[in-house]
mmCIF file with all atom_site columns, C-alpha atoms in Angstrom:
data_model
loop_
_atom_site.group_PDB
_atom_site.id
_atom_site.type_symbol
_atom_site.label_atom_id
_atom_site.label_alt_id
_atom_site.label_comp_id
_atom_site.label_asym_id
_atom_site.label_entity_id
_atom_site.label_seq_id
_atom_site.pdbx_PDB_ins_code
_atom_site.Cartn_x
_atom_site.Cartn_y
_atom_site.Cartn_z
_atom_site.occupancy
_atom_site.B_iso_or_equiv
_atom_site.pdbx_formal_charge
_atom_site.auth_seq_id
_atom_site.auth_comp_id
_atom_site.auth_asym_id
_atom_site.auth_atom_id
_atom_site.pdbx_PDB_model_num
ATOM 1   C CA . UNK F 1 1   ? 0.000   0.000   0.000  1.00 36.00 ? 367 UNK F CA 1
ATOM 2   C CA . UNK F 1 2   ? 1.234   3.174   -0.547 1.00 37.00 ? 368 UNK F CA 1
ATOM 3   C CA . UNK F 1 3   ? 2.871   5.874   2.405  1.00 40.00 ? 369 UNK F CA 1
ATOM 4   C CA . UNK F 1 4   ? -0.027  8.160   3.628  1.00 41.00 ? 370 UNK F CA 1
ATOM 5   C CA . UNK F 1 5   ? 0.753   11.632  3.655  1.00 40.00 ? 371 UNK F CA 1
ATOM 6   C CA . UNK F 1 6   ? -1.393  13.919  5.119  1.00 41.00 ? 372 UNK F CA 1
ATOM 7   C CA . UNK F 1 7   ? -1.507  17.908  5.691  1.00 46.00 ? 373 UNK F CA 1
ATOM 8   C CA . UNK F 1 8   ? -1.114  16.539  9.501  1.00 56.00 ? 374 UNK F CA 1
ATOM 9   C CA . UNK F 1 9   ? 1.528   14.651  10.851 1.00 80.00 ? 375 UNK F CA 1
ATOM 10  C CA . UNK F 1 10  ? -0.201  13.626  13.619 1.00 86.00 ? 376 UNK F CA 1
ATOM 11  C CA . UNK F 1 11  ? -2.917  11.194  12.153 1.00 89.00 ? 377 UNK F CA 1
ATOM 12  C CA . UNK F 1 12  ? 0.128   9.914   10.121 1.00 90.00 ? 378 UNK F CA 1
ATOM 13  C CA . UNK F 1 13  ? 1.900   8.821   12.796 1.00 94.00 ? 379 UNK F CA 1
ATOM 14  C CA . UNK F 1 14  ? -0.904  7.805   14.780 1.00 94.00 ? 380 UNK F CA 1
ATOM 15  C CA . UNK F 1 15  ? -1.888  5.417   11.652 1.00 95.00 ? 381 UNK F CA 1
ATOM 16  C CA . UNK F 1 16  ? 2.003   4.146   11.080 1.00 96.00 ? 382 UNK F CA 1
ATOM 17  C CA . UNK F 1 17  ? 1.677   3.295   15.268 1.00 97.00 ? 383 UNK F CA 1
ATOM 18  C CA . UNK F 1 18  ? -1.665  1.433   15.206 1.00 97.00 ? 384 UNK F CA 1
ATOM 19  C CA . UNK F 1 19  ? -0.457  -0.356  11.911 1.00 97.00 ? 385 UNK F CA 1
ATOM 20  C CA . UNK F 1 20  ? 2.778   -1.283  13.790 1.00 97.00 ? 386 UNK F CA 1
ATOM 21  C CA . UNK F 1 21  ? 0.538   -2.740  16.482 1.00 97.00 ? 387 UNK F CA 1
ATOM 22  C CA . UNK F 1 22  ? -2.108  -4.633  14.836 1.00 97.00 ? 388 UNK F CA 1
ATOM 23  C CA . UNK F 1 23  ? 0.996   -6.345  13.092 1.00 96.00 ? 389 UNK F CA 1
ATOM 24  C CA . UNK F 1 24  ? 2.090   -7.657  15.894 1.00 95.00 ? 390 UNK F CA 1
ATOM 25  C CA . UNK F 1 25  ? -0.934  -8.886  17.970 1.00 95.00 ? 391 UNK F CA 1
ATOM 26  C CA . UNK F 1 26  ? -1.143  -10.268 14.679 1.00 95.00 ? 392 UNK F CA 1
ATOM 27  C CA . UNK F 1 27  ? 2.090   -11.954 14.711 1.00 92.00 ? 393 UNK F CA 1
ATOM 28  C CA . UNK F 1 28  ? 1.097   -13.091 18.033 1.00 88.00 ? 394 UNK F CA 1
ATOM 29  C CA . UNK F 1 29  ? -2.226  -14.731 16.854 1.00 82.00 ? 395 UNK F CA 1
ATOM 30  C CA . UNK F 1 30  ? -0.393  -16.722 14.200 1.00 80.00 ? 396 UNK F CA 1
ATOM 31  C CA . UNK F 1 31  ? 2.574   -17.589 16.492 1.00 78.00 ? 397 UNK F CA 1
ATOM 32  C CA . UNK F 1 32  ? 0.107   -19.046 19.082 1.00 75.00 ? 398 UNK F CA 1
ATOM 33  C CA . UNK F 1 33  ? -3.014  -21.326 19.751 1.00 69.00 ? 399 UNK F CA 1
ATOM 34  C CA . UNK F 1 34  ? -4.801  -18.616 21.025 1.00 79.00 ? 400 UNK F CA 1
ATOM 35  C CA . UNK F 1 35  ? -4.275  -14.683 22.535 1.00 88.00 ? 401 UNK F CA 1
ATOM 36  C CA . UNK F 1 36  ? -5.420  -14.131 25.881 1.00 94.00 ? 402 UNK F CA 1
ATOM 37  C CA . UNK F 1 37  ? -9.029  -12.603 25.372 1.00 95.00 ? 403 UNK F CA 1
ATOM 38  C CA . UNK F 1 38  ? -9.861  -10.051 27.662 1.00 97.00 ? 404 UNK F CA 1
ATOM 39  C CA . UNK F 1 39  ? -5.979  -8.033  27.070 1.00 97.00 ? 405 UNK F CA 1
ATOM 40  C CA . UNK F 1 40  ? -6.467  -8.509  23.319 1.00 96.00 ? 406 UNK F CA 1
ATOM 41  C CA . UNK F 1 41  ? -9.888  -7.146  23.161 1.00 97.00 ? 407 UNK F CA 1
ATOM 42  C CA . UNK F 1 42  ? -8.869  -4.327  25.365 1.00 97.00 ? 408 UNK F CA 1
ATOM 43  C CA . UNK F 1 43  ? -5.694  -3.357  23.131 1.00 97.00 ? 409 UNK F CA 1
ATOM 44  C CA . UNK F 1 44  ? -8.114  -3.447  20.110 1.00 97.00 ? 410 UNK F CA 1
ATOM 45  C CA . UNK F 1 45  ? -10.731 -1.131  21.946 1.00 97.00 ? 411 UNK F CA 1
ATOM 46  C CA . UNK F 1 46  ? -7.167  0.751   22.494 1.00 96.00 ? 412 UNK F CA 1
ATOM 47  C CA . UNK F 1 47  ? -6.270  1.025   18.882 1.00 96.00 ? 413 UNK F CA 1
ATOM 48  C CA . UNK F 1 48  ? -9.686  1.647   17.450 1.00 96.00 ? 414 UNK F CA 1
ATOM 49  C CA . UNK F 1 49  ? -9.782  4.814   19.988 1.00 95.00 ? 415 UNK F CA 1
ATOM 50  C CA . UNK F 1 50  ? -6.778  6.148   18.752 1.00 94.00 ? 416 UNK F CA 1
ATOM 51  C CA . UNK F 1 51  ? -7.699  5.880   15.488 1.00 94.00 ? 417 UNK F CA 1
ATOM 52  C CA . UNK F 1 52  ? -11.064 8.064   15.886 1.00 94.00 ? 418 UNK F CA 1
ATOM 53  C CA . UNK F 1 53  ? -9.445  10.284  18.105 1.00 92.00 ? 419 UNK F CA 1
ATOM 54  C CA . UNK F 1 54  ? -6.815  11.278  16.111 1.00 91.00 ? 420 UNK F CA 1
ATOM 55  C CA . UNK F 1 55  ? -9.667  11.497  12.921 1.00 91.00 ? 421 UNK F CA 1
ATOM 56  C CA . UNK F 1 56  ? -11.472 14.169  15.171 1.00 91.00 ? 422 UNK F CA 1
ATOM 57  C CA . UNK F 1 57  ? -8.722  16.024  15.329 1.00 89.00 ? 423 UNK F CA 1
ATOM 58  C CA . UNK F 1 58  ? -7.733  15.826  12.019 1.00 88.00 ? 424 UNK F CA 1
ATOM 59  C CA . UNK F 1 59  ? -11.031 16.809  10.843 1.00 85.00 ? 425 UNK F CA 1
ATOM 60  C CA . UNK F 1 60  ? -11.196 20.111  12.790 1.00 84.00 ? 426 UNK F CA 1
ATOM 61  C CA . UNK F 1 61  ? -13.855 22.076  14.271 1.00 87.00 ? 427 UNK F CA 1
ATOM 62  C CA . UNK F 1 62  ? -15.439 19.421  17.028 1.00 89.00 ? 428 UNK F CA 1
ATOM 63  C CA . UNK F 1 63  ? -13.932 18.779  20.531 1.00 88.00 ? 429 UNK F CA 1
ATOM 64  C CA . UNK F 1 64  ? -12.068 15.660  20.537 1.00 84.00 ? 430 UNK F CA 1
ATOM 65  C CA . UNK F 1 65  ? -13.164 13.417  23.739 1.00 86.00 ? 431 UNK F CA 1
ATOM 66  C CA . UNK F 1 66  ? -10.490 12.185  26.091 1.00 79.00 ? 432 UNK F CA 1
ATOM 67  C CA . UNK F 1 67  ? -8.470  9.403   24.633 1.00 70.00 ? 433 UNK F CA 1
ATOM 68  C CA . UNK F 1 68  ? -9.770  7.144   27.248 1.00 76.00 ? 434 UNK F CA 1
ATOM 69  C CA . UNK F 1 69  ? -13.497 7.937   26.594 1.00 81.00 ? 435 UNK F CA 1
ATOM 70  C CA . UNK F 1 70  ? -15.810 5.120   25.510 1.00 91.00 ? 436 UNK F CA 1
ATOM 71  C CA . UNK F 1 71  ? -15.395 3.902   21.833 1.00 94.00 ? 437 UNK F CA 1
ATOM 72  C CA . UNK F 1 72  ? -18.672 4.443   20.922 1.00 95.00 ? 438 UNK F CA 1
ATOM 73  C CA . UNK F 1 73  ? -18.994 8.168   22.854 1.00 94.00 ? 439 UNK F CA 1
ATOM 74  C CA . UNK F 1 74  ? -16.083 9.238   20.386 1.00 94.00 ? 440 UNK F CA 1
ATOM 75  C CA . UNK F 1 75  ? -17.103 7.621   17.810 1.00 95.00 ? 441 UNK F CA 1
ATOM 76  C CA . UNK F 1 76  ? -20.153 9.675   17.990 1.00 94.00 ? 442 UNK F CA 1
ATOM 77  C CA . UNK F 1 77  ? -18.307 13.226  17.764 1.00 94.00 ? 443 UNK F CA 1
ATOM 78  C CA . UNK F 1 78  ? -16.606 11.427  14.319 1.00 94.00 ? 444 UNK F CA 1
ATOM 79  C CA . UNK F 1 79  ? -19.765 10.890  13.014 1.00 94.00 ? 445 UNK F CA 1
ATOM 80  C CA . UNK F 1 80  ? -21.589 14.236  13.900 1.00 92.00 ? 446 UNK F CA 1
ATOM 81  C CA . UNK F 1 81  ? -21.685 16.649  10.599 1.00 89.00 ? 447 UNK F CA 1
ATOM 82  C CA . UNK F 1 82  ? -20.209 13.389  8.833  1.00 90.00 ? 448 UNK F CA 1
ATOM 83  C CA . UNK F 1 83  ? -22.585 10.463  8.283  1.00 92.00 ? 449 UNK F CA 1
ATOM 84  C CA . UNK F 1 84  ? -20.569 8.450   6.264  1.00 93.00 ? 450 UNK F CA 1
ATOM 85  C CA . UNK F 1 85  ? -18.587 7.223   8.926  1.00 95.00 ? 451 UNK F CA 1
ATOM 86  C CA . UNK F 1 86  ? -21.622 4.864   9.983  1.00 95.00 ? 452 UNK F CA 1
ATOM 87  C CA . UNK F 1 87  ? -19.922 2.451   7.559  1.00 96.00 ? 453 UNK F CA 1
ATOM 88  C CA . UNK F 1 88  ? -17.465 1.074   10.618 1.00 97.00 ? 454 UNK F CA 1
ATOM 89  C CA . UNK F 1 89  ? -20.115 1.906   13.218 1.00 96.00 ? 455 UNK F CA 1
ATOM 90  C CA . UNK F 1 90  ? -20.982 -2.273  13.401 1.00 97.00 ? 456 UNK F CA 1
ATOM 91  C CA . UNK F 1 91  ? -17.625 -2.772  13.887 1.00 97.00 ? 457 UNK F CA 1
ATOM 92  C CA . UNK F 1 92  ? -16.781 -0.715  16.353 1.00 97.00 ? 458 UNK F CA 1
ATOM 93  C CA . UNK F 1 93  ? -19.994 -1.754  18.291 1.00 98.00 ? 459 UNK F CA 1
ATOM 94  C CA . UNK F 1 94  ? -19.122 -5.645  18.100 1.00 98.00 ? 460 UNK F CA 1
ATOM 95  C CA . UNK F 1 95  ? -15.413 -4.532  20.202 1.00 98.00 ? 461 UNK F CA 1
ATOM 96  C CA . UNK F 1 96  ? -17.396 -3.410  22.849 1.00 97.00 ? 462 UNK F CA 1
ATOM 97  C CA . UNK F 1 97  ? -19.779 -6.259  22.754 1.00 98.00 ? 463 UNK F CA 1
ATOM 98  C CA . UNK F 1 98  ? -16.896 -8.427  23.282 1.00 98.00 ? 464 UNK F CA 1
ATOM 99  C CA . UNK F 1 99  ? -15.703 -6.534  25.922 1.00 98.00 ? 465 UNK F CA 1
ATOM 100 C CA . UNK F 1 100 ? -19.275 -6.330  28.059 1.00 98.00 ? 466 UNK F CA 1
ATOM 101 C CA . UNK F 1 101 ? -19.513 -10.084 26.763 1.00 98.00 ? 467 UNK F CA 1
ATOM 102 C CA . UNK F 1 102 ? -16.040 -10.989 28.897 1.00 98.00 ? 468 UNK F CA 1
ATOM 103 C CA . UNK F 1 103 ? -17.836 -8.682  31.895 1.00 98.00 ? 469 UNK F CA 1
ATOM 104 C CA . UNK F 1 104 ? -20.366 -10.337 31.942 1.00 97.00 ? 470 UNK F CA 1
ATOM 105 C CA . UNK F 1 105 ? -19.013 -13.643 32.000 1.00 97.00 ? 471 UNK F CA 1
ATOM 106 C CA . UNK F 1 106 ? -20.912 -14.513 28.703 1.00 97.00 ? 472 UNK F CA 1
ATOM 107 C CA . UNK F 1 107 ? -17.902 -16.126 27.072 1.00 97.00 ? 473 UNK F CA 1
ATOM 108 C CA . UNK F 1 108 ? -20.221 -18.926 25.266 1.00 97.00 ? 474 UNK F CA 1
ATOM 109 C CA . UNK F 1 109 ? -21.898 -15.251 23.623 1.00 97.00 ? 475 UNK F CA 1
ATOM 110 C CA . UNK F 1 110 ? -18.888 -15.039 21.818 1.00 97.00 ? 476 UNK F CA 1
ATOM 111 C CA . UNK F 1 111 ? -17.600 -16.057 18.382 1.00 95.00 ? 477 UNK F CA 1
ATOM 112 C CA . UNK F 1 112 ? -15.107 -18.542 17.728 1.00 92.00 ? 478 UNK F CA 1
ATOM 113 C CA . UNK F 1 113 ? -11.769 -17.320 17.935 1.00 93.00 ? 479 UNK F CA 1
ATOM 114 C CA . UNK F 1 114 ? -12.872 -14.157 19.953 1.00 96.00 ? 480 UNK F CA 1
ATOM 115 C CA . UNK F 1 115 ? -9.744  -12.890 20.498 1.00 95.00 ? 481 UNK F CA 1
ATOM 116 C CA . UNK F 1 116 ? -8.826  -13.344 16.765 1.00 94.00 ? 482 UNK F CA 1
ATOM 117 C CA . UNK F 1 117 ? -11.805 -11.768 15.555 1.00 96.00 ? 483 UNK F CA 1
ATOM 118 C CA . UNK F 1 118 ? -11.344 -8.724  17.469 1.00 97.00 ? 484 UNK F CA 1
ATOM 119 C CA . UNK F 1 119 ? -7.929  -8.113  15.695 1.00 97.00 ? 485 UNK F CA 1
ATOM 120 C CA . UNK F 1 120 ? -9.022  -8.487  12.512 1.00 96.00 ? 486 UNK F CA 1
ATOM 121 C CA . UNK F 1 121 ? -11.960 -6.123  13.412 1.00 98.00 ? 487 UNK F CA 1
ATOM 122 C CA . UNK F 1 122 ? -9.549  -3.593  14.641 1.00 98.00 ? 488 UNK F CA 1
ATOM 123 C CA . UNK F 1 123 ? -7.522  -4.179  10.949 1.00 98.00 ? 489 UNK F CA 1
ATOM 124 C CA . UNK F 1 124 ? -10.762 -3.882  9.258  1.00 98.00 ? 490 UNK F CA 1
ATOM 125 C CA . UNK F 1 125 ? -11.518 -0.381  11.064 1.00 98.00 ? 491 UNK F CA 1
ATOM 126 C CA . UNK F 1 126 ? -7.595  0.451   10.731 1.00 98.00 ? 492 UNK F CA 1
ATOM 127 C CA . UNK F 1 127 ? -7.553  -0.310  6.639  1.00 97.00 ? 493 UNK F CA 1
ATOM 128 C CA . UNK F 1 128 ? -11.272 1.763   6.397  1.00 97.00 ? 494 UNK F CA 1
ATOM 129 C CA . UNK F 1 129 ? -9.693  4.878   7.791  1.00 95.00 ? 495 UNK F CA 1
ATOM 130 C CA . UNK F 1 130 ? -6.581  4.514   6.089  1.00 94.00 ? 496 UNK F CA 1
ATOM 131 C CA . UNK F 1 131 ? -7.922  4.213   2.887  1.00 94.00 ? 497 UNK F CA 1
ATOM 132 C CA . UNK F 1 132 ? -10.312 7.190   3.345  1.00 92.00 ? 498 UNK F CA 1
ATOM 133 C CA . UNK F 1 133 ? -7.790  9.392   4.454  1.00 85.00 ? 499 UNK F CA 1
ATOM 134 C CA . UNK F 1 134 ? -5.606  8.249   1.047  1.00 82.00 ? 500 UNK F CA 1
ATOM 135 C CA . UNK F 1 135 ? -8.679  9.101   -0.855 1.00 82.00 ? 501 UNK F CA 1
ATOM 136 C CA . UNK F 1 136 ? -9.702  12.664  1.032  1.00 76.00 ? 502 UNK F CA 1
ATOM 137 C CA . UNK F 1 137 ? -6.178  13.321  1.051  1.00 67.00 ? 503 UNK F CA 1
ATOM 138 C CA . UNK F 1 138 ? -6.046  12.824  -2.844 1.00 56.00 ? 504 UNK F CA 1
ATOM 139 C CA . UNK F 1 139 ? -8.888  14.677  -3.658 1.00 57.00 ? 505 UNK F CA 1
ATOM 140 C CA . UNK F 1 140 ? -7.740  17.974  -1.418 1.00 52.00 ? 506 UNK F CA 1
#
C-alpha cells in the first residue's frame, strides 16, 4: 500500500503506530493457539480509539473526547456533521460487545476465535480509515 501523507503529521503517525501494532498482535495470533481474550480485546478497543481520536482532530472544528473515553462516545463526535462514517459503526460496536460479553461472563456469547476476531476487526476499522484518508487526502 502506498505511504499516507497527510496535511497533519499527527494522524500519520498515529496510523504508522496502530499499523505497527495490529501487526504484531497479529504476529502473536499466528505464532500461538490462542491470545489471551480479555488483554487482546482491550488493546483493540485501544487502537480503534486512537484511530477516531486522532480522525477528530484531524477533521477540525469538534472537541475531541479524552483518549480514554468510551469507543462508541467518540465515535459519535466522528460521526456528527459526517454520516458516512456509519460504515465502521458495526464494527466498532461488536469490540465493545466483546468486551461487556467478557464482563459479563458470557464467554459462550462469543464467536469462535474471539480474540482473533477482534484483531481483525480492529484491521478492518484500521484499513477503512486509512484508505479514506488516502482518498480525502487525494482529492484535497
Amino acid at each position: 500500500m502506498p505511504e499516507l501523507t497527510l496535511q497533519h503529521d499527527e494522524l500519520a503517525a498515529v496510523l504508522r503506530q496502530v499499523d505497527s501494532e495490529l501487526a504484531a498482535l497479529e504476529r502473536g495470533s499466528a505464532e500461538r493457539d490462542a491470545l489471551p481474550l480479555a488483554p487482546t480485546v482491550e488493546r483493540a478497543l485501544e487502537l480503534v480509539g486512537r484511530l477516531v481520536v486522532a480522525c477528530i482532530v484531524e477533521q477540525g472544528g469538534k472537541q475531541a473526547p479524552d483518549p480514554a473515553a468510551d469507543l462508541l462516545d467518540a465515535f459519535k463526535v466522528l460521526v456528527k456533521g459526517e454520516p458516512s462514517w456509519n460504515a465502521i459503526r458495526d464494527n466498532c460496536r461488536e469490540l465493545v460487545y466483546y468486551r461487556n460479553c467478557i464482563k459479563l461472563g458470557r464467554l459462550d456469547a462469543l464467536p469462535v476465535a474471539p480474540a482473533k476476531m477482534a484483531v481483525r476487526t480492529a484491521r478492518h476499522i484500521f484499513l477503512y480509515i486509512k484508505t479514506r484518508c488516502m482518498r480525502e487526502t487525494i482529492k484535497g
